């Protein structure tokens, strides 16, 4: 066992030892040792109870009596580690303030750091004067201590720290490197919201006078920020401050050179002329003997290769030599860069090098490589054979789930996008499931085989692989295999007799799910195993996707009461979101003496349906397709609060106006909304249901129904006027006067937009859904969205415009992305499933371009989605 | 935030156990999370050549003096500084004897800034331990190591990177100017004594 001075150390004993802090004659050396032991315990993860910490803290405060510098330093450290509470801080404040004004630099510097760490705002005003002095102290350690403390304090007490800018500005000119660094960091943070001031700061400092490499790195960052926010000189096309960045490439510190090179590569819409000097510098770093430099360079070039692959091709030779780099991170980055920049002719050579490399890197790196190979294959489809072979080879080797999943996903994507790769890809997958230890992957592949296999030239060759699963696997995989077999039987008439034989064997499986599936398929596929065509309705029933969210189906099934009446899947609501009505205002002041309050507002889609079906005039409208979220038609805090819910039916639209009366002295009667639909030409009002009474604080609804062309997503603008008879009420007695006055109240306009005809319905696996939808009614087009604040803003705008459900988290745009793909799904009026793939890209600094691919079950709907975008 | 920041500095032994660590980021909310991070980082970085075999100090006047010219970082030293991406952090590290030095920064941090901090820490420890850089020596002088960490980074912000300055601040035994003369001699004596006693610390 190693010797350790802390062997057998025990918290209780050390806390006992800490009593020496109370000795009248302090032994500084002994005290330092005890503090070291306490710090050791804390460092090892030991915790002190509140009582223990307080005791130690009070004992430590006694040590300020000693003038031993070594001990004092330990005292400073342990006070910070104990992070005392506010009432404890008071005990040491005066000692620390004394040290802050000491003649000893070390005391001043450390006391400032400790005091600023433990203090709250109240004390700050007392010591502010000393801190301002310290910032311009001639001792750099003291100045840095004050500046760094200022950076921390700015988070909690910005208004105080901002008063120090004059001193901080003076410190920026310091000859001491670190003081300049700290002063610049603080000055920038003080001014960061003042664009003009930052601009001025950068302009003056970029002309020279920054000595410290760290400060120079900061200046480069601030400069990049200014460049981002300014526009190019329109006359010359020159970028302001670019010369400064380029100049930094010749700095003597590598830290600065690299910072500048990286900043240039990250400029918005960087041109190849601007890139060249930065790439040259990074290329030199690639052959450095220092791993950190190689890593930094290859990592940056890897990013550049995503947007400007040609700019990086010059470095390819250096990159290739990095494939054998000892540091596997560097090797992986080099390979993935090469995969991005390589041309078609170099693919085979590259693949050979990578094969040797794959065996000795970790799974996480392998996944990166697999992703890069997939992109490469999509870029050079002609090379699919060698790339597919590579993938299938590594699929057979050892690896964890995530890695195997990445490979399988890649093969599936290649099969989908490169028709020539389909058959070989499917066979690779078949071979993989022969010996696959991951149930999830096996079932996914079986499902995929069921979709793709029947469409191949010789579907029969897959049957053996699938049926083997029924013998050799666990119940989950067996059930999956049964379904896949059935799909072959349904899609390929000639195989049906063979499939029936196999399915009948599954009837004796020892798992009930497997038996049930086999029974279901045998009974529904029809023809009793003869070579006959399977009925379309049966196919749709067995393999079509469920067009209701599973949560809703589950709820409906739970509520279903087993009876004569069969469960109707059409009764399951399709809306994913539960949409509560806008919250009733002023719920706290319940009226008294007005009888029982009316039932609360309906809160779910179900409730809307119930409410609407209770009105006989709406019975003929058919099934409710969608109800919108409530739209406010009045400002908050007005006399009458009104919001509206838009209910969409196939040939009708019903506006449900939720009204509430906030005036205790009034009762409204015969409340209606007069709708002017002159800006909504396709709509004709057919019915208006008035609200008989609207007492104070007791909301009610009035409805207006319109007829519109069937199945068409007609849009328009409606202006609304609330009309009613108002009667005076005595709030104390609740007595209502007999005579009322007719009155009107202007409401805000209401718009019916295309998104109102779209239900947000997610799909669990977008890729599968997209695949099985097919290209029959695909409509692809490109759009320029013009200048936008950001890519994320553009993505959001389009999602909102379409009113569809984002899938697989693709609504989130990673920061600084230059491109983004977003997947949406929904159900359009007429119960037409719609899938959308949006590809966004930045075109120049702000302009966003978009490629919109729509797949749906109906051509006119695909076109309609494009129409929405084109007119939006 | 555009100011470079350090997330943690770790000094581990040859089994990945803590000698001294300091975390400046709340990404690791408790001790078990910290220990898990240290363990997996240690395991991941074992198969690298971040090892400094010959740690040579300048010989001045017949005595071995650990002195590094201000601002100079020798190529030999940087060659053995390794780097890795780990759980969305950038980590630079170097090993000597049974000690493992790590500095962690954000994913998008300038790698060379992190190296400067690591080098400052590594060299300052070398100076403070007078060339005998191993776990035993580090534990016996743990107070110096902890002070060293305290002088390098304050709440994530780089305070000082020059090893000579850091070590100088830690080892300063200059006299409290405010102390009366009689006391000065005592503290002077203590300061000298401290050097001799350092090795028997905590016995």
PDB file of C-alpha atoms in Angstrom, chain A residues 374-639:
ATOM      1  CA  UNK A 374     -23.529   7.388 -45.264  1.00  0.00           C
ATOM      2  CA  UNK A 375     -23.290  11.035 -46.377  1.00  0.00           C
ATOM      3  CA  UNK A 376     -20.510  10.121 -48.762  1.00  0.00           C
ATOM      4  CA  UNK A 377     -22.599   7.361 -50.312  1.00  0.00           C
ATOM      5  CA  UNK A 378     -25.522   9.729 -50.830  1.00  0.00           C
ATOM      6  CA  UNK A 379     -23.089  12.123 -52.489  1.00  0.00           C
ATOM      7  CA  UNK A 380     -21.600   9.501 -54.789  1.00  0.00           C
ATOM      8  CA  UNK A 381     -24.393   6.964 -55.396  1.00  0.00           C
ATOM      9  CA  UNK A 382     -22.263   5.191 -58.009  1.00  0.00           C
ATOM     10  CA  UNK A 383     -19.958   4.112 -55.216  1.00  0.00           C
ATOM     11  CA  UNK A 384     -22.739   2.388 -53.346  1.00  0.00           C
ATOM     12  CA  UNK A 385     -21.276  -1.059 -53.876  1.00  0.00           C
ATOM     13  CA  UNK A 386     -18.023  -0.518 -52.042  1.00  0.00           C
ATOM     14  CA  UNK A 387     -19.616   1.645 -49.361  1.00  0.00           C
ATOM     15  CA  UNK A 388     -22.422  -0.844 -48.783  1.00  0.00           C
ATOM     16  CA  UNK A 389     -19.862  -3.630 -48.547  1.00  0.00           C
ATOM     17  CA  UNK A 390     -17.947  -1.670 -46.001  1.00  0.00           C
ATOM     18  CA  UNK A 391     -21.065  -1.153 -43.911  1.00  0.00           C
ATOM     19  CA  UNK A 392     -22.044  -4.804 -44.070  1.00  0.00           C
ATOM     20  CA  UNK A 393     -18.526  -5.862 -43.068  1.00  0.00           C
ATOM     21  CA  UNK A 394     -18.476  -3.687 -39.993  1.00  0.00           C
ATOM     22  CA  UNK A 395     -22.010  -4.816 -39.202  1.00  0.00           C
ATOM     23  CA  UNK A 396     -20.668  -8.342 -38.779  1.00  0.00           C
ATOM     24  CA  UNK A 397     -17.940  -7.255 -36.397  1.00  0.00           C
ATOM     25  CA  UNK A 398     -18.168  -6.693 -32.661  1.00  0.00           C
ATOM     26  CA  UNK A 399     -19.953  -3.593 -31.450  1.00  0.00           C
ATOM     27  CA  UNK A 400     -22.474  -2.144 -29.045  1.00  0.00           C
ATOM     28  CA  UNK A 401     -26.108  -1.302 -29.694  1.00  0.00           C
ATOM     29  CA  UNK A 402     -25.672   2.370 -30.628  1.00  0.00           C
ATOM     30  CA  UNK A 403     -22.980   1.501 -33.129  1.00  0.00           C
ATOM     31  CA  UNK A 404     -24.968  -1.320 -34.709  1.00  0.00           C
ATOM     32  CA  UNK A 405     -28.036   0.884 -34.834  1.00  0.00           C
ATOM     33  CA  UNK A 406     -26.057   3.596 -36.636  1.00  0.00           C
ATOM     34  CA  UNK A 407     -24.940   1.070 -39.256  1.00  0.00           C
ATOM     35  CA  UNK A 408     -28.441  -0.354 -39.724  1.00  0.00           C
ATOM     36  CA  UNK A 409     -29.920   3.139 -39.991  1.00  0.00           C
ATOM     37  CA  UNK A 410     -27.338   4.019 -42.613  1.00  0.00           C
ATOM     38  CA  UNK A 411     -28.051   0.912 -44.681  1.00  0.00           C
ATOM     39  CA  UNK A 412     -31.776   1.630 -44.486  1.00  0.00           C
ATOM     40  CA  UNK A 413     -31.241   5.195 -45.696  1.00  0.00           C
ATOM     41  CA  UNK A 414     -29.068   3.996 -48.575  1.00  0.00           C
ATOM     42  CA  UNK A 415     -31.699   1.436 -49.563  1.00  0.00           C
ATOM     43  CA  UNK A 416     -34.294   4.174 -49.520  1.00  0.00           C
ATOM     44  CA  UNK A 417     -32.357   6.741 -51.511  1.00  0.00           C
ATOM     45  CA  UNK A 418     -30.337   4.619 -53.914  1.00  0.00           C
ATOM     46  CA  UNK A 419     -32.564   2.152 -55.788  1.00  0.00           C
ATOM     47  CA  UNK A 420     -29.589   0.146 -57.116  1.00  0.00           C
ATOM     48  CA  UNK A 421     -28.433  -0.485 -53.572  1.00  0.00           C
ATOM     49  CA  UNK A 422     -31.759  -1.900 -52.461  1.00  0.00           C
ATOM     50  CA  UNK A 423     -31.412  -5.621 -53.105  1.00  0.00           C
ATOM     51  CA  UNK A 424     -27.891  -6.003 -51.795  1.00  0.00           C
ATOM     52  CA  UNK A 425     -28.751  -3.838 -48.796  1.00  0.00           C
ATOM     53  CA  UNK A 426     -31.763  -5.950 -47.908  1.00  0.00           C
ATOM     54  CA  UNK A 427     -29.704  -9.131 -48.101  1.00  0.00           C
ATOM     55  CA  UNK A 428     -27.068  -7.624 -45.820  1.00  0.00           C
ATOM     56  CA  UNK A 429     -29.778  -6.846 -43.315  1.00  0.00           C
ATOM     57  CA  UNK A 430     -31.164 -10.378 -43.641  1.00  0.00           C
ATOM     58  CA  UNK A 431     -27.776 -11.828 -42.883  1.00  0.00           C
ATOM     59  CA  UNK A 432     -27.398  -9.501 -39.944  1.00  0.00           C
ATOM     60  CA  UNK A 433     -30.609 -10.624 -38.246  1.00  0.00           C
ATOM     61  CA  UNK A 434     -29.458 -14.226 -38.530  1.00  0.00           C
ATOM     62  CA  UNK A 435     -27.059 -13.389 -35.743  1.00  0.00           C
ATOM     63  CA  UNK A 436     -28.309 -10.239 -34.058  1.00  0.00           C
ATOM     64  CA  UNK A 437     -28.387  -9.951 -30.300  1.00  0.00           C
ATOM     65  CA  UNK A 438     -30.535  -6.789 -30.224  1.00  0.00           C
ATOM     66  CA  UNK A 439     -34.288  -7.411 -30.227  1.00  0.00           C
ATOM     67  CA  UNK A 440     -35.004  -3.796 -31.158  1.00  0.00           C
ATOM     68  CA  UNK A 441     -32.847  -3.956 -34.281  1.00  0.00           C
ATOM     69  CA  UNK A 442     -34.247  -7.342 -35.305  1.00  0.00           C
ATOM     70  CA  UNK A 443     -37.848  -6.150 -35.117  1.00  0.00           C
ATOM     71  CA  UNK A 444     -37.046  -2.887 -36.912  1.00  0.00           C
ATOM     72  CA  UNK A 445     -35.340  -4.753 -39.716  1.00  0.00           C
ATOM     73  CA  UNK A 446     -38.183  -7.294 -39.981  1.00  0.00           C
ATOM     74  CA  UNK A 447     -40.666  -4.444 -40.257  1.00  0.00           C
ATOM     75  CA  UNK A 448     -38.560  -2.767 -42.924  1.00  0.00           C
ATOM     76  CA  UNK A 449     -38.245  -6.050 -44.826  1.00  0.00           C
ATOM     77  CA  UNK A 450     -42.018  -6.304 -44.805  1.00  0.00           C
ATOM     78  CA  UNK A 451     -42.278  -2.962 -46.567  1.00  0.00           C
ATOM     79  CA  UNK A 452     -39.401  -3.278 -49.027  1.00  0.00           C
ATOM     80  CA  UNK A 453     -39.088  -7.036 -49.586  1.00  0.00           C
ATOM     81  CA  UNK A 454     -42.373  -7.612 -51.466  1.00  0.00           C
ATOM     82  CA  UNK A 455     -41.466  -4.840 -53.925  1.00  0.00           C
ATOM     83  CA  UNK A 456     -38.219  -6.520 -55.047  1.00  0.00           C
ATOM     84  CA  UNK A 457     -37.772  -8.640 -58.167  1.00  0.00           C
ATOM     85  CA  UNK A 458     -37.630 -11.899 -56.221  1.00  0.00           C
ATOM     86  CA  UNK A 459     -39.417 -11.559 -52.892  1.00  0.00           C
ATOM     87  CA  UNK A 460     -39.273 -15.291 -52.212  1.00  0.00           C
ATOM     88  CA  UNK A 461     -35.591 -15.260 -51.366  1.00  0.00           C
ATOM     89  CA  UNK A 462     -36.261 -13.301 -48.156  1.00  0.00           C
ATOM     90  CA  UNK A 463     -38.805 -15.767 -46.783  1.00  0.00           C
ATOM     91  CA  UNK A 464     -36.194 -18.196 -45.473  1.00  0.00           C
ATOM     92  CA  UNK A 465     -34.456 -15.496 -43.421  1.00  0.00           C
ATOM     93  CA  UNK A 466     -37.714 -14.314 -41.965  1.00  0.00           C
ATOM     94  CA  UNK A 467     -39.072 -17.729 -41.137  1.00  0.00           C
ATOM     95  CA  UNK A 468     -35.807 -18.705 -39.436  1.00  0.00           C
ATOM     96  CA  UNK A 469     -36.570 -16.000 -36.892  1.00  0.00           C
ATOM     97  CA  UNK A 470     -39.786 -17.795 -35.978  1.00  0.00           C
ATOM     98  CA  UNK A 471     -37.729 -20.785 -34.881  1.00  0.00           C
ATOM     99  CA  UNK A 472     -34.792 -19.193 -33.240  1.00  0.00           C
ATOM    100  CA  UNK A 473     -35.772 -15.969 -31.542  1.00  0.00           C
ATOM    101  CA  UNK A 474     -37.572 -14.593 -28.520  1.00  0.00           C
ATOM    102  CA  UNK A 475     -41.323 -13.937 -28.618  1.00  0.00           C
ATOM    103  CA  UNK A 476     -41.043 -10.255 -29.609  1.00  0.00           C
ATOM    104  CA  UNK A 477     -38.946 -11.043 -32.658  1.00  0.00           C
ATOM    105  CA  UNK A 478     -41.124 -14.070 -33.505  1.00  0.00           C
ATOM    106  CA  UNK A 479     -44.248 -11.910 -33.489  1.00  0.00           C
ATOM    107  CA  UNK A 480     -42.485  -9.371 -35.717  1.00  0.00           C
ATOM    108  CA  UNK A 481     -41.460 -12.130 -38.097  1.00  0.00           C
ATOM    109  CA  UNK A 482     -45.054 -13.417 -38.298  1.00  0.00           C
ATOM    110  CA  UNK A 483     -46.283  -9.955 -39.300  1.00  0.00           C
ATOM    111  CA  UNK A 484     -43.569  -9.636 -41.904  1.00  0.00           C
ATOM    112  CA  UNK A 485     -44.461 -13.030 -43.379  1.00  0.00           C
ATOM    113  CA  UNK A 486     -48.090 -11.950 -43.565  1.00  0.00           C
ATOM    114  CA  UNK A 487     -47.101  -8.800 -45.410  1.00  0.00           C
ATOM    115  CA  UNK A 488     -45.342 -10.861 -48.048  1.00  0.00           C
ATOM    116  CA  UNK A 489     -48.462 -13.008 -48.306  1.00  0.00           C
ATOM    117  CA  UNK A 490     -50.694  -9.993 -48.712  1.00  0.00           C
ATOM    118  CA  UNK A 491     -48.534  -8.182 -51.238  1.00  0.00           C
ATOM    119  CA  UNK A 492     -47.253 -11.076 -53.350  1.00  0.00           C
ATOM    120  CA  UNK A 493     -50.139 -13.245 -54.444  1.00  0.00           C
ATOM    121  CA  UNK A 494     -47.926 -16.035 -55.756  1.00  0.00           C
ATOM    122  CA  UNK A 495     -46.323 -16.526 -52.357  1.00  0.00           C
ATOM    123  CA  UNK A 496     -49.599 -16.774 -50.527  1.00  0.00           C
ATOM    124  CA  UNK A 497     -49.863 -20.612 -50.437  1.00  0.00           C
ATOM    125  CA  UNK A 498     -46.332 -20.946 -49.003  1.00  0.00           C
ATOM    126  CA  UNK A 499     -46.929 -18.193 -46.481  1.00  0.00           C
ATOM    127  CA  UNK A 500     -50.125 -19.867 -45.286  1.00  0.00           C
ATOM    128  CA  UNK A 501     -48.251 -23.084 -44.628  1.00  0.00           C
ATOM    129  CA  UNK A 502     -45.715 -21.205 -42.547  1.00  0.00           C
ATOM    130  CA  UNK A 503     -48.317 -19.172 -40.694  1.00  0.00           C
ATOM    131  CA  UNK A 504     -50.276 -22.315 -39.801  1.00  0.00           C
ATOM    132  CA  UNK A 505     -47.151 -23.671 -38.129  1.00  0.00           C
ATOM    133  CA  UNK A 506     -47.059 -20.541 -35.977  1.00  0.00           C
ATOM    134  CA  UNK A 507     -50.456 -21.412 -34.550  1.00  0.00           C
ATOM    135  CA  UNK A 508     -48.671 -23.775 -32.165  1.00  0.00           C
ATOM    136  CA  UNK A 509     -46.205 -21.216 -30.852  1.00  0.00           C
ATOM    137  CA  UNK A 510     -46.006 -21.100 -27.072  1.00  0.00           C
ATOM    138  CA  UNK A 511     -46.461 -17.314 -26.990  1.00  0.00           C
ATOM    139  CA  UNK A 512     -50.008 -16.011 -27.271  1.00  0.00           C
ATOM    140  CA  UNK A 513     -49.101 -12.825 -29.181  1.00  0.00           C
ATOM    141  CA  UNK A 514     -47.414 -14.913 -31.859  1.00  0.00           C
ATOM    142  CA  UNK A 515     -50.410 -17.289 -32.059  1.00  0.00           C
ATOM    143  CA  UNK A 516     -52.895 -14.386 -32.120  1.00  0.00           C
ATOM    144  CA  UNK A 517     -51.095 -12.672 -34.953  1.00  0.00           C
ATOM    145  CA  UNK A 518     -50.897 -15.860 -36.996  1.00  0.00           C
ATOM    146  CA  UNK A 519     -54.606 -16.512 -36.400  1.00  0.00           C
ATOM    147  CA  UNK A 520     -55.556 -12.972 -37.354  1.00  0.00           C
ATOM    148  CA  UNK A 521     -53.582 -13.070 -40.598  1.00  0.00           C
ATOM    149  CA  UNK A 522     -54.823 -16.548 -41.580  1.00  0.00           C
ATOM    150  CA  UNK A 523     -58.407 -15.435 -41.072  1.00  0.00           C
ATOM    151  CA  UNK A 524     -58.234 -12.095 -42.801  1.00  0.00           C
ATOM    152  CA  UNK A 525     -55.856 -12.523 -45.749  1.00  0.00           C
ATOM    153  CA  UNK A 526     -58.533 -14.646 -47.449  1.00  0.00           C
ATOM    154  CA  UNK A 527     -58.489 -17.177 -50.225  1.00  0.00           C
ATOM    155  CA  UNK A 528     -57.564 -19.915 -47.793  1.00  0.00           C
ATOM    156  CA  UNK A 529     -54.050 -19.981 -49.095  1.00  0.00           C
ATOM    157  CA  UNK A 530     -54.896 -19.983 -52.775  1.00  0.00           C
ATOM    158  CA  UNK A 531     -53.141 -17.685 -55.255  1.00  0.00           C
ATOM    159  CA  UNK A 532     -55.603 -14.835 -55.074  1.00  0.00           C
ATOM    160  CA  UNK A 533     -55.347 -11.122 -54.721  1.00  0.00           C
ATOM    161  CA  UNK A 534     -55.720  -9.754 -51.230  1.00  0.00           C
ATOM    162  CA  UNK A 535     -58.565  -7.344 -50.748  1.00  0.00           C
ATOM    163  CA  UNK A 536     -57.390  -3.697 -50.547  1.00  0.00           C
ATOM    164  CA  UNK A 537     -59.557  -3.075 -47.501  1.00  0.00           C
ATOM    165  CA  UNK A 538     -57.937  -5.982 -45.689  1.00  0.00           C
ATOM    166  CA  UNK A 539     -54.460  -4.714 -46.535  1.00  0.00           C
ATOM    167  CA  UNK A 540     -55.355  -1.309 -45.216  1.00  0.00           C
ATOM    168  CA  UNK A 541     -56.844  -2.848 -42.092  1.00  0.00           C
ATOM    169  CA  UNK A 542     -53.842  -5.051 -41.358  1.00  0.00           C
ATOM    170  CA  UNK A 543     -50.940  -2.900 -42.411  1.00  0.00           C
ATOM    171  CA  UNK A 544     -52.242   0.607 -42.860  1.00  0.00           C
ATOM    172  CA  UNK A 545     -51.128   3.034 -40.251  1.00  0.00           C
ATOM    173  CA  UNK A 546     -53.415   3.995 -37.451  1.00  0.00           C
ATOM    174  CA  UNK A 547     -54.595   7.518 -38.081  1.00  0.00           C
ATOM    175  CA  UNK A 548     -55.338   8.239 -34.436  1.00  0.00           C
ATOM    176  CA  UNK A 549     -52.825   9.000 -31.710  1.00  0.00           C
ATOM    177  CA  UNK A 550     -52.222   5.951 -29.548  1.00  0.00           C
ATOM    178  CA  UNK A 551     -52.877   7.889 -26.339  1.00  0.00           C
ATOM    179  CA  UNK A 552     -56.341   8.823 -27.542  1.00  0.00           C
ATOM    180  CA  UNK A 553     -57.059   5.274 -28.651  1.00  0.00           C
ATOM    181  CA  UNK A 554     -56.008   4.001 -25.256  1.00  0.00           C
ATOM    182  CA  UNK A 555     -58.276   6.494 -23.505  1.00  0.00           C
ATOM    183  CA  UNK A 556     -61.239   5.654 -25.704  1.00  0.00           C
ATOM    184  CA  UNK A 557     -60.747   1.934 -25.159  1.00  0.00           C
ATOM    185  CA  UNK A 558     -60.619   2.462 -21.406  1.00  0.00           C
ATOM    186  CA  UNK A 559     -63.871   4.374 -21.538  1.00  0.00           C
ATOM    187  CA  UNK A 560     -65.499   1.820 -23.811  1.00  0.00           C
ATOM    188  CA  UNK A 561     -68.250  -0.059 -22.076  1.00  0.00           C
ATOM    189  CA  UNK A 562     -68.441  -3.649 -23.401  1.00  0.00           C
ATOM    190  CA  UNK A 563     -71.960  -3.955 -24.773  1.00  0.00           C
ATOM    191  CA  UNK A 564     -73.930  -4.835 -27.864  1.00  0.00           C
ATOM    192  CA  UNK A 565     -72.551  -1.757 -29.576  1.00  0.00           C
ATOM    193  CA  UNK A 566     -69.153  -2.425 -31.135  1.00  0.00           C
ATOM    194  CA  UNK A 567     -66.247  -0.112 -30.464  1.00  0.00           C
ATOM    195  CA  UNK A 568     -66.024   2.492 -33.223  1.00  0.00           C
ATOM    196  CA  UNK A 569     -62.517   3.636 -34.060  1.00  0.00           C
ATOM    197  CA  UNK A 570     -63.996   6.735 -35.659  1.00  0.00           C
ATOM    198  CA  UNK A 571     -65.085   7.855 -32.207  1.00  0.00           C
ATOM    199  CA  UNK A 572     -61.473   8.270 -31.197  1.00  0.00           C
ATOM    200  CA  UNK A 573     -60.451  11.935 -31.320  1.00  0.00           C
ATOM    201  CA  UNK A 574     -57.583  12.678 -33.668  1.00  0.00           C
ATOM    202  CA  UNK A 575     -56.250  15.800 -32.085  1.00  0.00           C
ATOM    203  CA  UNK A 576     -53.063  15.224 -30.141  1.00  0.00           C
ATOM    204  CA  UNK A 577     -53.296  18.191 -27.894  1.00  0.00           C
ATOM    205  CA  UNK A 578     -55.872  18.671 -25.247  1.00  0.00           C
ATOM    206  CA  UNK A 579     -56.976  22.247 -25.642  1.00  0.00           C
ATOM    207  CA  UNK A 580     -58.401  23.853 -22.557  1.00  0.00           C
ATOM    208  CA  UNK A 581     -60.552  26.903 -23.051  1.00  0.00           C
ATOM    209  CA  UNK A 582     -59.009  30.183 -22.143  1.00  0.00           C
ATOM    210  CA  UNK A 583     -58.980  30.484 -18.436  1.00  0.00           C
ATOM    211  CA  UNK A 584     -62.041  32.041 -16.950  1.00  0.00           C
ATOM    212  CA  UNK A 585     -61.244  35.445 -15.621  1.00  0.00           C
ATOM    213  CA  UNK A 586     -61.557  36.496 -11.988  1.00  0.00           C
ATOM    214  CA  UNK A 587     -62.417  33.049 -10.705  1.00  0.00           C
ATOM    215  CA  UNK A 588     -61.830  34.188  -7.159  1.00  0.00           C
ATOM    216  CA  UNK A 589     -64.765  36.548  -6.882  1.00  0.00           C
ATOM    217  CA  UNK A 590     -67.688  34.186  -7.114  1.00  0.00           C
ATOM    218  CA  UNK A 591     -71.047  35.884  -7.174  1.00  0.00           C
ATOM    219  CA  UNK A 592     -73.275  35.005  -4.295  1.00  0.00           C
ATOM    220  CA  UNK A 593     -77.005  34.598  -4.304  1.00  0.00           C
ATOM    221  CA  UNK A 594     -77.283  34.063  -8.041  1.00  0.00           C
ATOM    222  CA  UNK A 595     -78.134  30.416  -7.780  1.00  0.00           C
ATOM    223  CA  UNK A 596     -75.949  27.515  -8.725  1.00  0.00           C
ATOM    224  CA  UNK A 597     -73.069  28.498 -11.021  1.00  0.00           C
ATOM    225  CA  UNK A 598     -73.296  27.075 -14.529  1.00  0.00           C
ATOM    226  CA  UNK A 599     -71.162  24.033 -15.342  1.00  0.00           C
ATOM    227  CA  UNK A 600     -67.524  24.930 -15.961  1.00  0.00           C
ATOM    228  CA  UNK A 601     -66.327  25.409 -19.501  1.00  0.00           C
ATOM    229  CA  UNK A 602     -65.707  22.237 -21.475  1.00  0.00           C
ATOM    230  CA  UNK A 603     -62.016  21.482 -21.421  1.00  0.00           C
ATOM    231  CA  UNK A 604     -61.214  18.890 -24.031  1.00  0.00           C
ATOM    232  CA  UNK A 605     -61.885  18.005 -27.620  1.00  0.00           C
ATOM    233  CA  UNK A 606     -64.379  15.442 -26.345  1.00  0.00           C
ATOM    234  CA  UNK A 607     -66.125  18.186 -24.480  1.00  0.00           C
ATOM    235  CA  UNK A 608     -66.301  20.354 -27.588  1.00  0.00           C
ATOM    236  CA  UNK A 609     -67.867  17.476 -29.472  1.00  0.00           C
ATOM    237  CA  UNK A 610     -70.401  16.958 -26.726  1.00  0.00           C
ATOM    238  CA  UNK A 611     -71.211  20.641 -26.595  1.00  0.00           C
ATOM    239  CA  UNK A 612     -71.684  20.932 -30.353  1.00  0.00           C
ATOM    240  CA  UNK A 613     -73.726  17.763 -30.671  1.00  0.00           C
ATOM    241  CA  UNK A 614     -76.123  19.142 -28.063  1.00  0.00           C
ATOM    242  CA  UNK A 615     -77.143  21.785 -30.590  1.00  0.00           C
ATOM    243  CA  UNK A 616     -79.561  20.215 -33.080  1.00  0.00           C
ATOM    244  CA  UNK A 617     -78.773  22.706 -35.854  1.00  0.00           C
ATOM    245  CA  UNK A 618     -75.202  21.383 -36.031  1.00  0.00           C
ATOM    246  CA  UNK A 619     -76.188  17.712 -36.171  1.00  0.00           C
ATOM    247  CA  UNK A 620     -76.192  17.590 -39.954  1.00  0.00           C
ATOM    248  CA  UNK A 621     -72.613  18.962 -40.184  1.00  0.00           C
ATOM    249  CA  UNK A 622     -71.103  15.511 -39.683  1.00  0.00           C
ATOM    250  CA  UNK A 623     -68.000  14.683 -37.696  1.00  0.00           C
ATOM    251  CA  UNK A 624     -65.987  17.464 -36.101  1.00  0.00           C
ATOM    252  CA  UNK A 625     -62.588  17.611 -37.794  1.00  0.00           C
ATOM    253  CA  UNK A 626     -60.729  20.074 -35.647  1.00  0.00           C
ATOM    254  CA  UNK A 627     -61.200  22.702 -32.984  1.00  0.00           C
ATOM    255  CA  UNK A 628     -58.707  25.522 -32.749  1.00  0.00           C
ATOM    256  CA  UNK A 629     -57.204  26.922 -29.591  1.00  0.00           C
ATOM    257  CA  UNK A 630     -59.201  29.890 -28.279  1.00  0.00           C
ATOM    258  CA  UNK A 631     -58.359  33.189 -29.970  1.00  0.00           C
ATOM    259  CA  UNK A 632     -58.843  36.308 -27.840  1.00  0.00           C
ATOM    260  CA  UNK A 633     -61.073  38.928 -29.474  1.00  0.00           C
ATOM    261  CA  UNK A 634     -60.842  41.477 -26.683  1.00  0.00           C
ATOM    262  CA  UNK A 635     -58.006  43.062 -24.764  1.00  0.00           C
ATOM    263  CA  UNK A 636     -57.418  41.849 -21.239  1.00  0.00           C
ATOM    264  CA  UNK A 637     -59.322  43.725 -18.507  1.00  0.00           C
ATOM    265  CA  UNK A 638     -62.173  45.000 -20.668  1.00  0.00           C
ATOM    266  CA  UNK A 639     -65.864  45.115 -19.707  1.00  0.00           C
TER     267      UNK A 639
END
